[in-house]
Coordinates of C-alpha atoms and ligand atoms in Angstrom, one line a residue:
X19 CA -32.1 3.4 -53.6
X20 CA -35.7 4.5 -54.0
X21 CA -35.7 6.1 -50.6
X22 CA -32.4 8.0 -50.9
X23 CA -32.5 11.8 -51.4
X24 CA -30.5 13.3 -54.2
X25 CA -27.0 12.5 -53.2
X26 CA -23.7 14.2 -53.8
X27 CA -21.1 12.0 -55.6
X28 CA -19.1 11.3 -52.4
X29 CA -22.4 10.3 -50.7
X30 CA -23.2 7.9 -53.5
X31 CA -19.8 6.4 -53.0
X32 CA -20.3 6.0 -49.2
X33 CA -23.8 4.4 -49.8
X34 CA -22.3 1.9 -52.2
X35 CA -19.5 1.2 -49.8
X36 CA -22.0 0.4 -47.0
X37 CA -24.2 -1.8 -49.2
X38 CA -21.2 -3.7 -50.5
X39 CA -20.1 -4.3 -46.9
X40 CA -23.5 -5.9 -45.9
X41 CA -24.9 -2.8 -44.2
X42 CA -28.2 -2.4 -46.1
X43 CA -30.1 -2.6 -42.8
X44 CA -29.0 0.9 -42.1
X45 CA -31.4 2.2 -44.9
X46 CA -34.2 -0.3 -44.5
X47 CA -36.4 2.0 -42.4
X48 CA -35.8 5.1 -44.5
X49 CA -39.0 6.8 -45.7
X50 CA -39.5 8.1 -49.2
X51 CA -37.5 11.1 -50.5
X52 CA -38.6 14.4 -49.1
X53 CA -39.1 13.0 -45.6
X54 CA -36.3 13.5 -43.2
X55 CA -33.9 14.5 -46.0
X56 CA -31.8 16.7 -43.6
X57 CA -31.4 13.8 -41.2
X58 CA -30.4 11.5 -44.1
X59 CA -27.7 14.0 -45.0
X60 CA -26.5 14.2 -41.5
X61 CA -26.2 10.4 -41.6
X62 CA -23.9 10.7 -44.6
X63 CA -21.9 13.4 -42.8
X64 CA -21.3 11.0 -39.9
X65 CA -20.5 8.1 -42.3
X66 CA -18.0 10.4 -44.0
X67 CA -16.3 11.1 -40.7
X68 CA -16.2 7.5 -39.7
X69 CA -14.7 6.6 -43.0
X70 CA -12.0 9.2 -43.0
X71 CA -10.9 8.8 -39.4
X72 CA -10.1 5.1 -39.6
X73 CA -6.9 4.0 -41.4
X74 CA -8.2 2.2 -44.5
X75 CA -11.7 3.6 -44.1
X76 CA -15.0 2.1 -43.0
X77 CA -14.6 -0.9 -45.3
X78 CA -11.4 -1.9 -43.5
X79 CA -13.1 -1.4 -40.2
X80 CA -16.0 -3.7 -41.0
X81 CA -13.7 -6.3 -42.5
X82 CA -11.4 -6.2 -39.5
X83 CA -14.4 -6.5 -37.2
X84 CA -15.8 -9.5 -39.1
X85 CA -12.5 -11.3 -38.7
X86 CA -12.0 -10.4 -35.0
X87 CA -15.6 -11.3 -34.2
X88 CA -15.3 -14.7 -35.9
X89 CA -12.0 -15.4 -34.0
X90 CA -13.8 -14.4 -30.8
X91 CA -16.7 -16.6 -31.5
X92 CA -14.4 -19.5 -32.3
X93 CA -12.7 -18.8 -28.9
X94 CA -9.4 -18.2 -30.7
X95 CA -6.6 -17.0 -28.3
X96 CA -4.7 -14.0 -29.7
X97 CA -1.6 -15.6 -28.1
X98 CA -2.0 -19.0 -29.7
X99 CA 1.4 -20.4 -30.4
X100 CA 3.2 -18.0 -28.1
X101 CA 4.8 -18.9 -24.8
X102 CA 5.5 -16.2 -22.2
X103 CA 8.8 -15.8 -20.3
X104 CA 10.2 -13.1 -18.1
X105 CA 12.0 -10.4 -20.3
X106 CA 15.2 -8.7 -19.2
X107 CA 15.4 -4.9 -19.1
X108 CA 17.1 -2.0 -17.4
X109 CA 16.5 -1.9 -13.7
X110 CA 17.3 1.5 -12.2
X111 CA 17.9 2.3 -8.5
X112 CA 16.9 5.8 -7.5
X113 CA 19.8 8.1 -6.5
X114 CA 22.7 5.8 -7.3
X115 CA 25.5 6.9 -9.7
X116 CA 24.0 5.2 -12.7
X117 CA 20.7 6.8 -12.0
X118 CA 22.2 10.2 -11.6
X119 CA 24.2 10.0 -14.8
X120 CA 21.2 8.7 -16.8
X121 CA 19.2 11.6 -15.5
X122 CA 21.8 14.0 -16.8
X123 CA 21.9 12.2 -20.1
X124 CA 18.1 12.5 -20.3
X125 CA 18.0 16.2 -19.6
X126 CA 20.5 16.7 -22.3
X127 CA 18.3 14.8 -24.8
X128 CA 15.1 16.5 -23.6
X129 CA 15.5 19.4 -26.1
X130 CA 15.1 16.8 -28.9
X131 CA 11.9 15.4 -27.4
X132 CA 8.2 15.9 -28.1
X133 CA 5.6 14.9 -25.5
X134 CA 2.2 13.3 -26.2
X135 CA -0.5 13.0 -23.5
X136 CA -3.4 10.7 -24.2
X137 CA -6.3 12.3 -22.5
X138 CA -9.4 11.2 -24.4
X139 CA -10.7 8.8 -21.8
X140 CA -13.6 9.6 -19.6
X141 CA -12.3 7.8 -16.6
X142 CA -15.4 5.7 -16.0
X143 CA -13.8 3.7 -13.2
X144 CA -13.1 6.9 -11.3
X145 CA -16.6 8.2 -11.8
X146 CA -15.4 11.9 -11.7
X147 CA -17.6 14.3 -13.7
X148 CA -14.9 16.5 -15.1
X149 CA -11.8 15.7 -17.1
X150 CA -9.1 13.9 -15.2
X151 CA -6.3 16.2 -16.1
X152 CA -8.1 19.1 -14.3
X153 CA -8.1 17.2 -11.0
X154 CA -5.6 18.5 -8.4
X155 CA -2.5 16.4 -8.4
X156 CA -2.3 17.2 -4.7
X157 CA -4.4 19.6 -2.6
X158 CA -1.6 21.3 -0.7
X159 CA -1.1 23.6 -3.7
X160 CA -4.2 22.5 -5.6
X161 CA -2.3 22.4 -8.9
X162 CA -3.9 20.2 -11.4
X163 CA -2.3 17.4 -13.3
X164 CA -2.2 19.4 -16.6
X165 CA -0.4 22.3 -14.9
X166 CA 2.2 19.9 -13.4
X167 CA 2.8 18.2 -16.7
X168 CA 3.3 21.5 -18.5
X169 CA 5.5 23.0 -15.8
X170 CA 7.6 19.8 -15.9
X171 CA 8.0 20.0 -19.7
X172 CA 9.0 23.6 -19.4
X173 CA 11.5 22.8 -16.7
X174 CA 13.0 20.1 -18.9
X175 CA 13.2 22.6 -21.8
X176 CA 14.9 25.2 -19.7
X177 CA 17.4 22.8 -18.1
X178 CA 18.2 21.1 -21.5
X179 CA 18.7 24.4 -23.2
X180 CA 21.1 25.5 -20.5
X181 CA 23.4 22.7 -21.6
X182 CA 23.8 24.1 -25.1
X183 CA 26.5 26.5 -25.8
X184 CA 25.2 29.7 -27.3
X185 CA 21.6 30.5 -27.9
X186 CA 18.9 27.8 -27.6
X187 CA 15.3 28.6 -28.6
X188 CA 14.0 25.1 -28.4
X189 CA 10.3 24.8 -27.6
X190 CA 9.4 21.2 -26.7
X191 CA 6.2 20.4 -28.5
X192 CA 3.3 19.1 -26.4
X193 CA 0.4 17.2 -28.0
X194 CA -2.8 16.4 -26.2
X195 CA -5.1 13.7 -27.6
X196 CA -8.6 14.5 -26.6
X197 CA -12.0 13.0 -27.6
X198 CA -15.5 14.4 -27.9
X199 CA -15.8 13.6 -24.2
X200 CA -12.8 15.7 -23.1
X201 CA -12.0 18.1 -25.9
X202 CA -14.0 21.2 -24.9
X203 CA -13.0 21.0 -21.2
X204 CA -9.4 20.5 -22.0
X205 CA -9.2 23.5 -24.3
X206 CA -11.1 25.6 -21.8
X207 CA -8.7 24.6 -19.0
X208 CA -5.7 25.6 -21.1
X209 CA -7.2 28.8 -22.4
X210 CA -8.5 30.0 -19.0
X211 CA -5.0 29.4 -17.5
X212 CA -2.9 31.0 -20.2
X213 CA -1.6 27.5 -21.1
X214 CA 0.0 27.3 -17.7
X215 CA 2.9 29.3 -19.0
X216 CA 3.6 27.3 -22.2
X217 CA 3.4 29.2 -25.5
X218 CA 0.1 28.3 -27.1
X219 CA 2.0 27.5 -30.4
X220 CA 3.8 24.6 -28.5
X221 CA 0.5 22.9 -27.7
X222 CA -1.3 20.8 -30.3
X223 CA -4.7 19.3 -29.7
X224 CA -5.6 16.2 -31.7
X225 CA -9.1 14.9 -31.2
X226 CA -9.8 11.2 -31.7
X227 CA -13.1 10.1 -33.2
X228 CA -15.1 7.3 -31.9
X229 CA -15.7 4.2 -34.0
X230 CA -18.9 2.5 -35.1
X231 CA -20.6 0.0 -32.8
X232 CA -21.2 -3.5 -34.1
X233 CA -24.5 -5.2 -33.5
X234 CA -23.8 -8.8 -34.4
X235 CA -21.2 -11.3 -35.5
X236 CA -21.6 -10.2 -39.2
X237 CA -20.3 -6.8 -38.1
X238 CA -23.5 -5.0 -39.0
X239 CA -23.2 -1.5 -37.7
X240 CA -25.5 -0.6 -34.8
X241 CA -27.9 2.3 -35.0
X242 CA -28.1 4.7 -32.1
X243 CA -31.1 3.6 -30.0
X244 CA -32.3 7.3 -29.8
X245 CA -31.7 8.3 -33.5
X246 CA -32.3 5.9 -36.4
X247 CA -30.3 8.2 -38.7
X248 CA -27.2 7.9 -36.6
X249 CA -24.7 5.1 -36.2
X250 CA -23.9 4.3 -32.6
X251 CA -20.3 5.0 -31.7
X252 CA -17.9 4.3 -28.8
X253 CA -14.3 5.1 -28.0
X254 CA -11.7 3.1 -30.0
X255 CA -9.0 3.4 -27.3
X256 CA -5.7 5.2 -26.7
X257 CA -4.1 3.3 -29.7
X258 CA -5.6 6.0 -31.9
X259 CA -2.8 8.3 -31.0
X260 CA -0.5 6.8 -33.6
X261 CA -2.8 7.2 -36.5
X262 CA -3.6 10.8 -35.4
X263 CA 0.0 11.7 -35.1
X264 CA 0.7 10.2 -38.5
X265 CA -2.1 12.1 -40.3
X266 CA -1.4 15.4 -38.4
X267 CA 1.9 15.9 -40.2
X268 CA 3.5 16.8 -36.9
X269 CA 6.1 14.0 -37.0
X270 CA 7.7 15.3 -40.3
X271 CA 7.7 18.8 -38.8
X272 CA 9.4 17.5 -35.7
X273 CA 11.9 15.4 -37.5
X274 CA 12.9 18.3 -39.7
X275 CA 13.6 20.4 -36.7
X276 CA 15.9 17.8 -35.1
X277 CA 13.5 16.0 -32.7
X278 CA 14.6 12.5 -31.9
X279 CA 12.2 11.2 -29.3
X280 CA 8.4 11.0 -28.9
X281 CA 7.3 10.4 -25.3
X282 CA 3.7 9.2 -24.6
X283 CA 2.1 9.4 -21.3
X284 CA -1.3 9.1 -19.6
X285 CA -3.7 11.5 -17.8
X286 CA -3.2 11.0 -14.1
X287 CA 0.2 9.9 -13.0
X288 CA 1.5 12.6 -10.7
X289 CA 4.9 10.9 -10.3
X290 CA 5.7 10.3 -13.9
X291 CA 8.1 13.2 -14.4
X292 CA 10.3 11.7 -11.7
X293 CA 11.0 9.0 -14.2
X294 CA 11.3 10.9 -17.5
X295 CA 14.9 12.1 -17.3
X296 CA 16.5 8.8 -16.4
X297 CA 14.2 6.8 -18.8
X298 CA 15.1 9.2 -21.6
X299 CA 18.7 8.7 -20.6
X300 CA 18.3 4.9 -21.0
X301 CA 16.7 5.3 -24.5
X302 CA 19.6 7.5 -25.6
X303 CA 22.4 5.5 -24.2
X304 CA 21.0 2.1 -25.1
X305 CA 19.7 3.3 -28.5
X306 CA 16.3 1.8 -27.9
X307 CA 13.7 2.3 -30.7
X308 CA 11.0 1.6 -28.1
X309 CA 11.4 2.0 -24.3
X310 CA 8.5 1.3 -22.0
X311 CA 8.5 2.3 -18.4
X312 CA 7.6 -0.3 -15.9
X313 CA 7.3 -0.8 -12.2
X314 CA 7.4 -4.0 -10.0
X315 CA 3.9 -5.3 -10.3
X316 CA 1.8 -7.3 -7.8
X317 CA 0.2 -10.4 -9.4
X318 CA -3.3 -9.6 -10.7
X319 CA -2.8 -5.8 -10.3
X320 CA -4.8 -4.0 -13.0
X321 CA -1.8 -3.0 -15.1
X322 CA -0.5 -4.9 -18.0
X323 CA 2.6 -7.1 -17.6
X324 CA 5.7 -6.7 -19.9
X325 CA 6.3 -10.1 -21.3
X326 CA 8.6 -11.8 -23.7
X327 CA 6.6 -13.9 -26.1
X328 CA 8.2 -16.6 -28.2
X329 CA 6.2 -18.1 -31.0
X330 CA 6.6 -21.8 -32.0
X331 CA 8.0 -20.5 -35.3
X332 CA 10.8 -18.8 -33.5
X333 CA 9.5 -15.2 -33.5
X334 CA 9.9 -13.3 -30.3
X335 CA 8.7 -9.9 -29.1
X336 CA 8.7 -8.0 -25.8
X337 CA 5.2 -6.6 -25.3
X338 CA 2.6 -5.6 -22.8
X339 CA 0.1 -8.4 -22.1
X340 CA -3.0 -6.9 -20.6
X341 CA -3.8 -7.9 -17.0
X342 CA -6.9 -9.9 -17.9
X343 CA -4.9 -11.9 -20.5
X344 CA -1.7 -12.6 -18.6
X345 CA -3.2 -15.0 -16.1
X346 CA -5.0 -17.2 -18.7
X347 CA -1.9 -17.1 -21.0
X348 CA 0.4 -18.4 -18.2
X349 CA -2.1 -21.1 -17.1
X350 CA -2.4 -22.3 -20.7
X351 CA 1.4 -22.5 -21.2
X352 CA 2.5 -24.7 -18.3
X353 CA 2.3 -22.3 -15.3
X354 CA -0.5 -23.8 -13.2
X355 CA -0.4 -20.9 -10.7
X356 CA -1.0 -18.3 -13.4
X357 CA -0.1 -14.7 -12.6
X358 CA 1.4 -15.2 -9.1
X359 CA 3.9 -13.3 -7.0
X360 CA 7.4 -14.8 -6.8
X361 CA 9.8 -14.7 -3.9
X362 CA 10.3 -11.0 -4.2
X363 CA 6.6 -10.5 -3.3
X364 CA 5.9 -9.3 -6.9
X365 CA 4.9 -10.8 -10.2
X366 CA 8.1 -11.6 -12.2
X367 CA 6.4 -9.7 -15.1
X368 CA 7.0 -5.9 -14.6
X369 CA 4.0 -3.7 -14.7
X370 CA 3.5 -1.5 -17.8
X371 CA 2.8 2.1 -16.8
X372 CA 2.2 3.0 -20.4
X373 CA 4.9 5.6 -20.6
X374 CA 6.5 4.9 -24.0
X375 CA 9.6 6.6 -25.5
X376 CA 9.8 6.1 -29.2
X377 CA 12.8 7.0 -31.4
X378 CA 11.3 9.3 -34.0
X379 CA 13.1 8.0 -37.1
X380 CA 12.2 4.3 -36.8
X381 CA 8.7 5.3 -35.6
X382 CA 8.1 7.3 -38.7
X383 CA 9.3 4.5 -41.0
X384 CA 6.9 2.1 -39.3
X385 CA 4.0 4.6 -39.6
X386 CA 4.7 4.9 -43.3
X387 CA 3.8 1.3 -43.6
X388 CA 0.9 1.1 -41.2
X389 CA -0.4 4.6 -41.3
X390 CA -0.7 4.3 -37.6
X391 CA -3.1 1.4 -37.5
X392 CA -2.6 -0.6 -34.3
X393 CA -3.5 -4.2 -33.8
X394 CA -7.0 -4.3 -32.5
X395 CA -9.2 -6.5 -30.3
X396 CA -12.9 -7.0 -29.7
X397 CA -14.6 -7.8 -26.4
X398 CA -18.2 -8.7 -27.1
X399 CA -20.5 -9.7 -24.2
X400 CA -22.5 -12.6 -25.5
X401 CA -26.1 -13.4 -24.4
X402 CA -25.3 -17.1 -24.0
X403 CA -22.7 -19.8 -24.8
X404 CA -23.8 -20.1 -28.4
X405 CA -22.1 -16.7 -28.9
X406 CA -24.6 -15.8 -31.5
X407 CA -26.0 -12.5 -30.0
X408 CA -24.5 -9.7 -27.9
X409 CA -26.0 -8.2 -24.7
X410 CA -25.2 -4.8 -26.1
X411 CA -23.3 -3.5 -29.1
X412 CA -19.5 -3.8 -29.1
X413 CA -16.7 -2.2 -31.1
X414 CA -13.1 -2.7 -32.0
X415 CA -10.5 -1.3 -29.6
X416 CA -6.8 -0.6 -29.7
X417 CA -4.1 0.3 -27.2
X418 CA -1.0 2.6 -27.8
X419 CA 1.4 0.1 -26.1
X420 CA 0.6 -2.5 -28.8
X421 CA 2.6 -0.4 -31.3
X422 CA 5.6 -2.8 -31.2
X423 CA 3.5 -5.7 -32.3
X424 CA 4.1 -4.9 -36.0
X425 CA 7.8 -4.1 -35.7
X426 CA 10.4 -6.3 -37.4
X427 CA 12.5 -8.5 -35.1
X428 CA 15.5 -6.2 -35.7
X429 CA 13.8 -3.4 -33.8
X430 CA 15.4 -2.5 -30.5
X431 CA 12.6 -2.8 -28.0
X432 CA 13.5 -2.5 -24.4
X433 CA 12.0 -1.4 -21.1
X434 CA 13.1 0.3 -17.9
X435 CA 12.0 -0.7 -14.4
X436 CA 11.9 1.9 -11.6
X437 CA 10.4 1.9 -8.2
X438 CA 6.7 2.5 -8.1
X439 CA 7.0 4.8 -5.1
X440 CA 9.0 7.1 -7.3
X441 CA 7.2 6.8 -10.7
X442 CA 3.7 5.5 -10.6
X443 CA 0.6 6.6 -8.7
X444 CA -2.4 6.9 -11.1
X445 CA -5.8 8.1 -10.1
X446 CA -8.2 5.6 -11.7
X447 CA -10.5 4.0 -9.1
X448 CA -13.5 5.4 -7.2
X449 CA -13.6 5.2 -3.4
X450 CA -15.9 2.2 -3.2
X451 CA -13.8 0.1 -5.6
X452 CA -10.5 1.2 -4.1
X453 CA -11.7 0.2 -0.6
X454 CA -12.1 -3.3 -2.0
X455 CA -8.6 -3.6 -3.4
X456 CA -6.8 -6.6 -1.7
X457 CA -4.5 -5.4 1.1
X458 CA -1.0 -4.8 -0.1
X459 CA -2.1 -4.0 -3.7
X460 CA -2.1 -0.3 -4.7
X461 CA -5.5 1.5 -4.7
X462 CA -4.8 3.7 -7.7
X463 CA -7.3 6.2 -6.2
X464 CA -7.4 9.9 -5.6
X465 CA -6.4 9.2 -2.0
X466 CA -3.4 7.1 -2.8
X467 CA -2.4 9.3 -5.8
X468 CA -2.0 12.3 -3.5
X469 CA -0.4 10.5 -0.6
X470 CA 2.1 9.0 -3.1
X471 CA 3.3 12.5 -4.0
X472 CA 4.1 13.3 -0.4
X473 CA 5.8 10.0 0.1
X474 CA 7.9 10.3 -2.9
X475 CA 9.0 13.8 -2.1
X476 CA 9.8 12.9 1.5
X477 CA 11.8 9.9 0.4
X478 CA 13.7 12.0 -2.2
X479 CA 14.6 14.6 0.4
X480 CA 15.6 11.8 2.8
X481 CA 17.9 10.4 0.1
X482 CA 19.3 13.9 -0.3
X483 CA 20.2 13.8 3.4
X484 CA 17.4 15.7 5.1
X485 CA 15.7 14.4 8.3
X486 CA 12.2 13.7 7.2
X487 CA 9.9 12.2 9.9
X488 CA 8.3 8.8 9.5
X489 CA 4.7 8.7 8.3
X490 CA 1.7 7.8 10.3
X491 CA -0.9 5.4 9.0
X492 CA -4.5 6.7 8.5
X493 CA -7.6 5.5 6.7
X494 CA -9.5 7.7 4.2
X495 CA -12.5 6.4 2.2
X496 CA -11.8 2.9 3.6
X497 CA -8.2 2.9 2.3
X498 CA -5.2 2.6 4.7
X499 CA -2.4 4.9 3.6
X500 CA 0.9 6.3 4.8
X501 CA 0.7 10.0 5.6
X502 CA 4.1 11.6 5.1
X503 CA 4.8 15.3 5.6
X504 CA 3.0 17.2 2.8
X505 CA 6.1 18.3 0.9
X506 CA 5.7 19.7 -2.7
X507 CA 7.9 21.7 -5.0
X508 CA 7.7 23.1 -8.5
X509 CA 9.4 21.1 -11.2
X510 CA 12.0 23.9 -11.8
X511 CA 13.2 23.4 -8.3
X512 CA 13.8 19.7 -8.3
X513 CA 13.8 18.3 -11.8
X514 CA 16.4 15.7 -11.2
X515 CA 18.0 14.3 -8.0
X516 CA 21.2 16.2 -8.5
X517 CA 19.3 19.5 -8.3
X518 CA 17.5 18.4 -5.1
X519 CA 20.8 17.3 -3.5
X520 CA 22.4 20.6 -4.3
X521 CA 19.6 22.6 -2.7
X522 CA 18.9 20.6 0.5
X523 CA 21.4 20.3 3.3
X524 CA 21.5 17.4 5.8
X525 CA 21.1 19.7 8.8
X526 CA 17.4 20.2 7.9
X527 CA 14.4 18.5 9.3
X528 CA 10.6 18.3 8.7
X529 CA 8.2 16.8 11.2
X530 CA 5.3 14.5 10.2
X531 CA 2.6 17.0 10.7
X532 CA 4.3 19.6 8.6
X533 CA 3.6 20.9 5.1
X534 CA 6.3 22.5 3.0
X535 CA 5.7 24.2 -0.3
X536 CA 8.8 25.1 -2.3
X537 CA 7.8 27.6 -5.0
X538 CA 10.9 29.1 -6.5
X539 CA 13.8 27.7 -8.6
X540 CA 16.8 28.8 -6.4
X541 CA 15.5 28.2 -2.9
X542 CA 17.9 26.3 -0.7
X543 CA 17.1 24.6 2.5
X544 CA 19.9 24.8 5.1
X545 CA 19.5 24.5 8.8
X546 CA 15.7 24.4 8.7
X547 CA 13.7 22.7 11.4
X548 CA 10.1 22.7 10.4
X549 CA 7.2 21.8 12.6
X550 CA 4.1 23.3 11.0
X551 CA 3.3 24.8 7.6
X552 CA 5.8 26.8 5.5
X553 CA 5.2 28.2 2.1
X554 CA 8.2 29.7 0.4
X555 CA 7.8 31.8 -2.8
X556 CA 10.8 33.2 -4.6
X557 CA 10.6 34.9 -7.9
X558 CA 12.4 33.4 -10.9
X559 CA 16.2 33.6 -10.4
X560 CA 16.0 35.0 -6.8
X561 CA 18.3 33.0 -4.5
X562 CA 16.8 32.4 -1.1
X563 CA 17.9 30.2 1.8
X564 CA 15.3 28.9 4.2
X565 CA 16.7 28.3 7.7
X566 CA 16.0 28.3 11.4
X567 CA 13.3 26.7 13.6
X568 CA 9.8 27.4 12.2
X569 CA 6.9 26.2 14.3
X570 CA 3.2 27.0 13.9
X571 CA -0.2 25.2 14.3
X572 CA 0.0 24.2 10.6
X573 CA -2.6 22.5 8.5
X574 CA -4.5 19.6 10.1
X575 CA -6.0 16.8 8.1
X576 CA -9.7 16.4 8.3
X577 CA -11.5 13.2 7.2
X578 CA -14.2 13.7 4.6
X579 CA -16.7 11.0 3.7
X580 CA -17.0 10.4 0.0
X581 CA -20.7 10.5 0.2
X582 CA -20.7 13.9 1.8
X583 CA -22.2 16.0 -1.0
X584 CA -21.6 19.3 0.8
X585 CA -17.9 18.8 -0.2
X586 CA -16.6 19.3 -3.7
X587 CA -16.2 16.2 -5.7
X588 CA -12.4 16.7 -6.0
X589 CA -12.2 16.5 -2.2
X590 CA -14.8 13.8 -1.6
X591 CA -13.0 11.3 -3.9
X592 CA -9.8 11.7 -1.8
X593 CA -11.5 11.5 1.6
X594 CA -9.6 14.3 3.3
X595 CA -9.1 18.0 3.3
X596 CA -6.7 20.4 5.0
X597 CA -7.8 22.7 7.7
X598 CA -5.5 25.6 7.2
X599 CA -5.1 26.7 10.8
X600 CA -1.8 28.5 10.7
X601 CA 1.1 28.9 8.3
X602 CA 4.2 30.9 7.6
X603 CA 4.4 32.3 4.0
X604 CA 7.8 33.7 2.9
X605 CA 7.9 35.8 -0.2
X606 CA 11.2 36.7 -1.8
Ligands
GDU721 N1 -7.6 7.2 -23.3 C1 -7.7 7.9 -24.5 N2 -8.7 7.4 -25.4 C2 -9.4 6.3 -25.2 C3 -9.2 5.6 -24.0 C4 -8.3 6.1 -23.1 O1 -7.0 8.9 -24.7 O2 -10.3 6.0 -26.0 C5 -6.5 7.6 -22.4 C6 -7.0 8.0 -21.0 O3 -7.4 9.3 -21.0 C7 -5.7 7.7 -20.2 C8 -5.1 6.5 -20.9 O4 -5.6 6.5 -22.2 O5 -4.9 8.8 -20.2 C9 -5.2 5.2 -20.3 O6 -6.6 4.9 -20.0 P1 -7.0 4.1 -18.7 O7 -6.4 4.8 -17.6 O8 -8.4 3.8 -18.8 O9 -6.2 2.7 -19.0 P2 -6.2 1.3 -18.4 O10 -6.1 1.5 -16.9 O11 -7.2 0.5 -18.9 O12 -4.8 0.7 -18.8 C10 -3.6 1.3 -19.3 C11 -2.8 0.3 -20.1 C12 -2.4 -0.8 -19.1 C13 -1.6 -0.2 -18.0 C14 -2.3 1.0 -17.3 C15 -1.3 1.7 -16.5 O13 -3.7 -0.3 -21.1 O14 -1.5 -1.7 -19.8 O15 -0.4 0.2 -18.5 O16 -2.9 1.9 -18.3 O17 -1.9 2.9 -15.9

């Protein structure tokens, strides 16, 4: 107290709070009043932010941390008393009648949806310097992930509105959760590209705050090694999105304007919007309060497994079990092989791709109770087996997919499994780590993320009847991938399979070395035989049929070494670039 400067009442309150929660060490080194007073005030500003951004405030944070750290020290398993089993969910097959009708149901619902992108992560595993949503989704057009997401939401909005009789002014809201690491660059990307065609009022940025680091098992807060008047902080995880949505007031606003669904998604899955219409259709027709999207998962693949957990007391829940916990949980509950592939060649536990569809009413009711607080975990790295000291400070973390953990048993929690080729190709791993991925498991790299787009688009066109050549196998940055024709289209052209089918006729063919860019809503492809590169641009409603034999030298693929610093980082991480030798560009 002697060394505190004159404090404002709210600062006195915060100081008392810290002292009563065993944090006196934070003040121990403070010199007498008059020295560093500004820094001391900044300290209280930071404490104030940490206190207000956590549900229940700093006192709750410290108490939760003490409990979780004690459990961790005691080696307590969060899944104690639970046994895992394979859950049952909706399994969809691309292009069949059920899929097509679910897509139509989903498009109809889309005007009642709001989208939430969690994009506060730095992507440390990828090691890319910029923000991940600014990375090209594919380099044929060079459009970034964020542009593709926005164009997909706008295409859904347009298609959904068309189904309404009379006037429809719906603007689907789009929230982006950022963090201090990503906020400025995300705002800049939006502003410098006129929000990629979305009305700025549709976009809401919610910035998550970091949480205080913990220095020891007593949950004493860690000071920043470079600034003794600052508490060290680290990210709290994507689970923050629920508390931020709750405190933003957006949910009430959405509910009052007739929104029914909140769709959460992650920063770099270029295939995701292939899954959204049908998955939303599943939510609507099955009446799911929670619907998670999943894909068949290879055992030990670094995505969580959707699991049914049954407690000895009879409670059950269907929840994501994170990949590092699924194997030990299975081993501890009578499955000696742990997380292993079954006769299908995949783990029986579907892989969570962290695309959640929540029904807004039940979601808001739950948030009224929890204020968006999500079950947390702590992952300290101890110096030795006595578990008394940490190698470096730790913090509490939370994940958005743990939301269902607090729901009552009456909640309708389901999941929808779709093929990975259609729906899931994230960009998470750097070239070195990707090259080490066991053969047959997905790389989740910039290389595989881009190739997956061409593969999916080729397979979709094939299913629609077109003759699309087989891929060749090539190796980029040490990763063996299938190289399909480089086919891309704008979301307005091929939002759902029915649209694609109506626009592509079976008398069309595309050779393996070709690239085809479809950039116009009403372009049809009939009697086309393409062997080279073709870019078709048609303005808005202009109808244009692409036909005839088109042959040119096209764009060749050049290998790029990821260590070659003369190339841009976006190119290096994928290990190839296009040599644009010759192309035909049609503008209509
Ligand atoms: N994110 C935030 N704030 C954070 C941390 C992450 O917004 O504090 C965002 C990231 O930007 C990204 C998303 O959350 O959009 C997911 O982050 P990661 O890609 O680092 O997530 P992980 O690979 O660790 O795992 C998550 C789920 C897994 C599995 C996987 C699928 O936790 O269960 O579903 O995504 O891609």
